[in-house]
PDB file of C-alpha atoms in Angstrom:
ATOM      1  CA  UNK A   1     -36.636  53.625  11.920  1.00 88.00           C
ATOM      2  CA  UNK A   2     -38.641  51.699  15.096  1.00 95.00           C
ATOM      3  CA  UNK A   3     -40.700  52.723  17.693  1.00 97.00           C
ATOM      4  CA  UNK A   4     -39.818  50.459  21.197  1.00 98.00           C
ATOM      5  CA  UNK A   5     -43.211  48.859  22.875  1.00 98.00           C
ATOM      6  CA  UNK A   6     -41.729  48.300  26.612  1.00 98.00           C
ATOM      7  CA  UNK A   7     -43.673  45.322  26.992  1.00 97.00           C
ATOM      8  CA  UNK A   8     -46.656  43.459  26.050  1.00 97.00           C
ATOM      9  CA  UNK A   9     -47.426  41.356  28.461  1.00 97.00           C
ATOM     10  CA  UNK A  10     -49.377  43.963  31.052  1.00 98.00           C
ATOM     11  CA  UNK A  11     -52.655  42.883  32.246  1.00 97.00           C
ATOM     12  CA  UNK A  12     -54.863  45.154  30.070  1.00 97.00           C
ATOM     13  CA  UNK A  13     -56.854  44.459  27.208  1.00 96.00           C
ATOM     14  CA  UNK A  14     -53.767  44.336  24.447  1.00 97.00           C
ATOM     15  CA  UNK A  15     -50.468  43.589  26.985  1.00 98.00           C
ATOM     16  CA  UNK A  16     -49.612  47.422  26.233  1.00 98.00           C
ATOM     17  CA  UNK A  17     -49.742  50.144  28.944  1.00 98.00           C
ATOM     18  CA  UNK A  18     -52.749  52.340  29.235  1.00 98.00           C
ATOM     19  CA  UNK A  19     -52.488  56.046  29.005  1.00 97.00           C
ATOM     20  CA  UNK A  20     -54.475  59.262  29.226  1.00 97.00           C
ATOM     21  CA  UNK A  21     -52.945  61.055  25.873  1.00 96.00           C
ATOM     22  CA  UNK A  22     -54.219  64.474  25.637  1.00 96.00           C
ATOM     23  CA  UNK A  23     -53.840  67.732  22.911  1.00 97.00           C
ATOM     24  CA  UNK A  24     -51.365  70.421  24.396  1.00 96.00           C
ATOM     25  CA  UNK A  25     -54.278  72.721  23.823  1.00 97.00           C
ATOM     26  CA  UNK A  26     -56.394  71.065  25.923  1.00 98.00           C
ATOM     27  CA  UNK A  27     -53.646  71.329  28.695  1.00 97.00           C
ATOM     28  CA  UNK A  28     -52.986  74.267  28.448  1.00 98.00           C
ATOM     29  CA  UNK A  29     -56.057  75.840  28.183  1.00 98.00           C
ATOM     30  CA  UNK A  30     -56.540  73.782  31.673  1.00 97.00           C
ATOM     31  CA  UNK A  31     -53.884  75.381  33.150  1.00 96.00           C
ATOM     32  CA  UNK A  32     -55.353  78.819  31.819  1.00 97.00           C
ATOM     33  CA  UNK A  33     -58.726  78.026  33.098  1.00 96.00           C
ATOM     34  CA  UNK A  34     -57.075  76.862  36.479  1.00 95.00           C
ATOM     35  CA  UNK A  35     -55.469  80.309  36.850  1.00 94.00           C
ATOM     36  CA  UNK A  36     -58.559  81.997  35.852  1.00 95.00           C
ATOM     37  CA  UNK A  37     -60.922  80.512  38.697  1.00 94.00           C
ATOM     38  CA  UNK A  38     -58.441  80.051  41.088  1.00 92.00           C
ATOM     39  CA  UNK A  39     -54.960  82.206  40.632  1.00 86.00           C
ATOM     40  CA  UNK A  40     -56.557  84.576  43.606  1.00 87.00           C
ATOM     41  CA  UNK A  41     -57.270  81.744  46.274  1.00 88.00           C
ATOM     42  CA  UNK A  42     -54.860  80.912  48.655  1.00 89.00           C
ATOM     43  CA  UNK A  43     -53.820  77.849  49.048  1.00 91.00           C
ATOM     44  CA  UNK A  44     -52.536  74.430  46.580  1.00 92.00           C
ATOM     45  CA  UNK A  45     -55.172  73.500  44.405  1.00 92.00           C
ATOM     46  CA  UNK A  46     -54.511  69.882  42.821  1.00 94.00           C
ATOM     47  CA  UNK A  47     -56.830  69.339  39.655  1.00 96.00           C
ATOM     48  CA  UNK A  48     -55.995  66.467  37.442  1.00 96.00           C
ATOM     49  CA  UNK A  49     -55.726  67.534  33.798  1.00 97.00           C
ATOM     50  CA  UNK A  50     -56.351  64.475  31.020  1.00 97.00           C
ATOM     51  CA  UNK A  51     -59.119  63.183  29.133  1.00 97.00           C
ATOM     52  CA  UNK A  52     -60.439  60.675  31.546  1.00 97.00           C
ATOM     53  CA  UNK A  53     -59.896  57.773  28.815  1.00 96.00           C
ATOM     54  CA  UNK A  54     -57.088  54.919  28.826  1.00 97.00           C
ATOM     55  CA  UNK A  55     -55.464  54.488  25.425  1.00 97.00           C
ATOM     56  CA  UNK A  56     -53.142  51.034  25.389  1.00 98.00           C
ATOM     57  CA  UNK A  57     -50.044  52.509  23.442  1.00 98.00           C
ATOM     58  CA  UNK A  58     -50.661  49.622  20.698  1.00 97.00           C
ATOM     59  CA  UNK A  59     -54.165  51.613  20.057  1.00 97.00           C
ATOM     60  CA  UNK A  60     -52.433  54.798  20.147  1.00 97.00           C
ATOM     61  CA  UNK A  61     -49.567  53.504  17.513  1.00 97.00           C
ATOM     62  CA  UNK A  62     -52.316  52.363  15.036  1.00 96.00           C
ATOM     63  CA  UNK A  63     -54.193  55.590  15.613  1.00 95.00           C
ATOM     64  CA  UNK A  64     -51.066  57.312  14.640  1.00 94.00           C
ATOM     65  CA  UNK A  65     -50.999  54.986  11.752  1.00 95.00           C
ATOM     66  CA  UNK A  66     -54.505  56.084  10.502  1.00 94.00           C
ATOM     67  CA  UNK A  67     -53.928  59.814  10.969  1.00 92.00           C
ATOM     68  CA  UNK A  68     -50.277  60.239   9.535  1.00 92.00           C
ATOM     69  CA  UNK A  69     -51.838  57.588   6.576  1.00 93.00           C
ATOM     70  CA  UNK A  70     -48.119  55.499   7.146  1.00 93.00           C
ATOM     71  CA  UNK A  71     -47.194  52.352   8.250  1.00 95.00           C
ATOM     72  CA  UNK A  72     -45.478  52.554  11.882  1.00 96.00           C
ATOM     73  CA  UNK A  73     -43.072  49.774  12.451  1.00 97.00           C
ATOM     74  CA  UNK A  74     -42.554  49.173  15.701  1.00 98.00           C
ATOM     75  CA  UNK A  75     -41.116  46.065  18.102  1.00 98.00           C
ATOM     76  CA  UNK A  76     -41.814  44.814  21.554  1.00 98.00           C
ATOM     77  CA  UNK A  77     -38.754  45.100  23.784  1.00 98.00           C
ATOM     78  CA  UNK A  78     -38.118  44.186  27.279  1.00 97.00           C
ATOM     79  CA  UNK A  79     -40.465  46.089  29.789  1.00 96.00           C
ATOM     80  CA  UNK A  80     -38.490  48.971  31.558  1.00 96.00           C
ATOM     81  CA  UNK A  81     -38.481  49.242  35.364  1.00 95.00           C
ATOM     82  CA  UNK A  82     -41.042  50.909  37.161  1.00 96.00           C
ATOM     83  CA  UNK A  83     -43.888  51.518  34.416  1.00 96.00           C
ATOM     84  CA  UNK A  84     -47.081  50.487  35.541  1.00 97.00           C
ATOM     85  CA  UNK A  85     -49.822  48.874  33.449  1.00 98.00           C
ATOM     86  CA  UNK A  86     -52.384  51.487  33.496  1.00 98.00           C
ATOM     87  CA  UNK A  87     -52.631  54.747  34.404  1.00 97.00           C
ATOM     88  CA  UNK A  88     -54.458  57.900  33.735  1.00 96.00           C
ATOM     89  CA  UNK A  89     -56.110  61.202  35.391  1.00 97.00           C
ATOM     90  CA  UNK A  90     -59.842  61.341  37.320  1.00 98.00           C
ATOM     91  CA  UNK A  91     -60.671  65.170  35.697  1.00 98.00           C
ATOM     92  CA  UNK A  92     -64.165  65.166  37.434  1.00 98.00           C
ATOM     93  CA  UNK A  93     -62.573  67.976  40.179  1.00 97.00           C
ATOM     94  CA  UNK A  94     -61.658  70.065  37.108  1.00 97.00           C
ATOM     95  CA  UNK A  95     -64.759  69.132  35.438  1.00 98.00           C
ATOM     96  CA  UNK A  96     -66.840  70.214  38.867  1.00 97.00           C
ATOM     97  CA  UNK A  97     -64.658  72.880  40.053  1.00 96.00           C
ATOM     98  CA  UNK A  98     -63.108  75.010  36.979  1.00 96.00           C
ATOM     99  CA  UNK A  99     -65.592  73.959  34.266  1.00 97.00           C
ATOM    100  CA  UNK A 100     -62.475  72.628  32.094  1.00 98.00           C
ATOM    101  CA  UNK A 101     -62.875  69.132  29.742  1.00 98.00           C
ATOM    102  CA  UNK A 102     -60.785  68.115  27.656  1.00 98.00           C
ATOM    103  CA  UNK A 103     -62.583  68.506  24.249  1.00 97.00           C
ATOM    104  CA  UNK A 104     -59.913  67.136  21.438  1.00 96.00           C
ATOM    105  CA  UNK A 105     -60.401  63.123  20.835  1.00 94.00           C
ATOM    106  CA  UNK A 106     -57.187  61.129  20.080  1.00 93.00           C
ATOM    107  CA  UNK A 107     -57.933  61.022  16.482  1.00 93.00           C
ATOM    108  CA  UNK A 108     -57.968  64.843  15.887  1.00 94.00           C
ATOM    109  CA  UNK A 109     -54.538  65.133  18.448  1.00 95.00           C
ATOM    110  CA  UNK A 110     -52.404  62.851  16.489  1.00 95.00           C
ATOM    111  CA  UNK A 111     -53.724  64.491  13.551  1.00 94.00           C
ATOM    112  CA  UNK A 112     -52.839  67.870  15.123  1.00 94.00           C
ATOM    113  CA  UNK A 113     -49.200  66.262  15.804  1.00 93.00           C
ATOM    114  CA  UNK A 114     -48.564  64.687  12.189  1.00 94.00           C
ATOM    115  CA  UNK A 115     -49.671  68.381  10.950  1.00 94.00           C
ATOM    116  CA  UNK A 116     -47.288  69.680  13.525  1.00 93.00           C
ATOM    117  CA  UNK A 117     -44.337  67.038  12.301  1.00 91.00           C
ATOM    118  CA  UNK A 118     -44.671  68.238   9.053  1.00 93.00           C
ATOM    119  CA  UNK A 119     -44.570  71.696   9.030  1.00 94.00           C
ATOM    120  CA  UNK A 120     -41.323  71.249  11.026  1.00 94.00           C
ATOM    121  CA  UNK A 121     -39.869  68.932   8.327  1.00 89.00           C
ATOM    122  CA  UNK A 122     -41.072  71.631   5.639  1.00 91.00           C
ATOM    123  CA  UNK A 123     -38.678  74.104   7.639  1.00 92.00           C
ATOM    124  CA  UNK A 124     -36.003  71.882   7.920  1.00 89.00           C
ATOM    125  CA  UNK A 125     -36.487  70.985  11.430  1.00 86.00           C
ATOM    126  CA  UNK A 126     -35.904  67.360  12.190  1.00 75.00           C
TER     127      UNK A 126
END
């Protein structure tokens, strides 16, 4: 009935924490294109996968908003332990090294996950 905010009163531009949100798609196929230039190398090879982009999870909630066309009521509860105001990935080794970008903006992957939502409600899959 209510999404939980932990917290609004992080240093960043709306007192919500920062995130790099990206499309399952784009993950994966950076985990494909990670095997595919380097699954014959030896060694650990460390690539961050995300878009590169913080998204304050009050920007991501109305972005929801706008996609799913609803109204998303939500409260601000007590921050939980441990979460840090901003975080998100540096893909400029993937970018250099496999040729892999995200391509999917947050618009069109909430859009993607409202479709999703509602094919699983249409199959009676809460």
């Amino acid at each position: 009935n209510c999404l939980n905010i932990f917290g609004n009163d992080y240093p960043t531009k709306d007192g919500t924490c920062v995130r790099d949100y990206i499309h399952v798609m784009d993950l994966a196929e950076g985990h494909v294109k990670a095997w595919q230039v380097k699954g014959d190398s030896a060694g650990l090879h460390i690539y961050n996968l995300g878009t590169g982009q913080g998204v304050s999870v009050l920007e991501m909630v109305q972005a929801f908003a706008k996609a799913s066309e609803l109204e998303i009521n939500y409260k601000i509860v007590e921050r939980r332990p441990g979460d840090v105001s901003e975080c998100w990935a540096d893909p400029s080794k993937a970018i250099n090294e496999l040729g892999w970008k995200a391509e999917t903006s947050t618009e069109d992957t909430l859009l993607s996950a409202w479709k999703w939502q509602l094919k699983l409600r249409e199959r009676g899959i809460q």
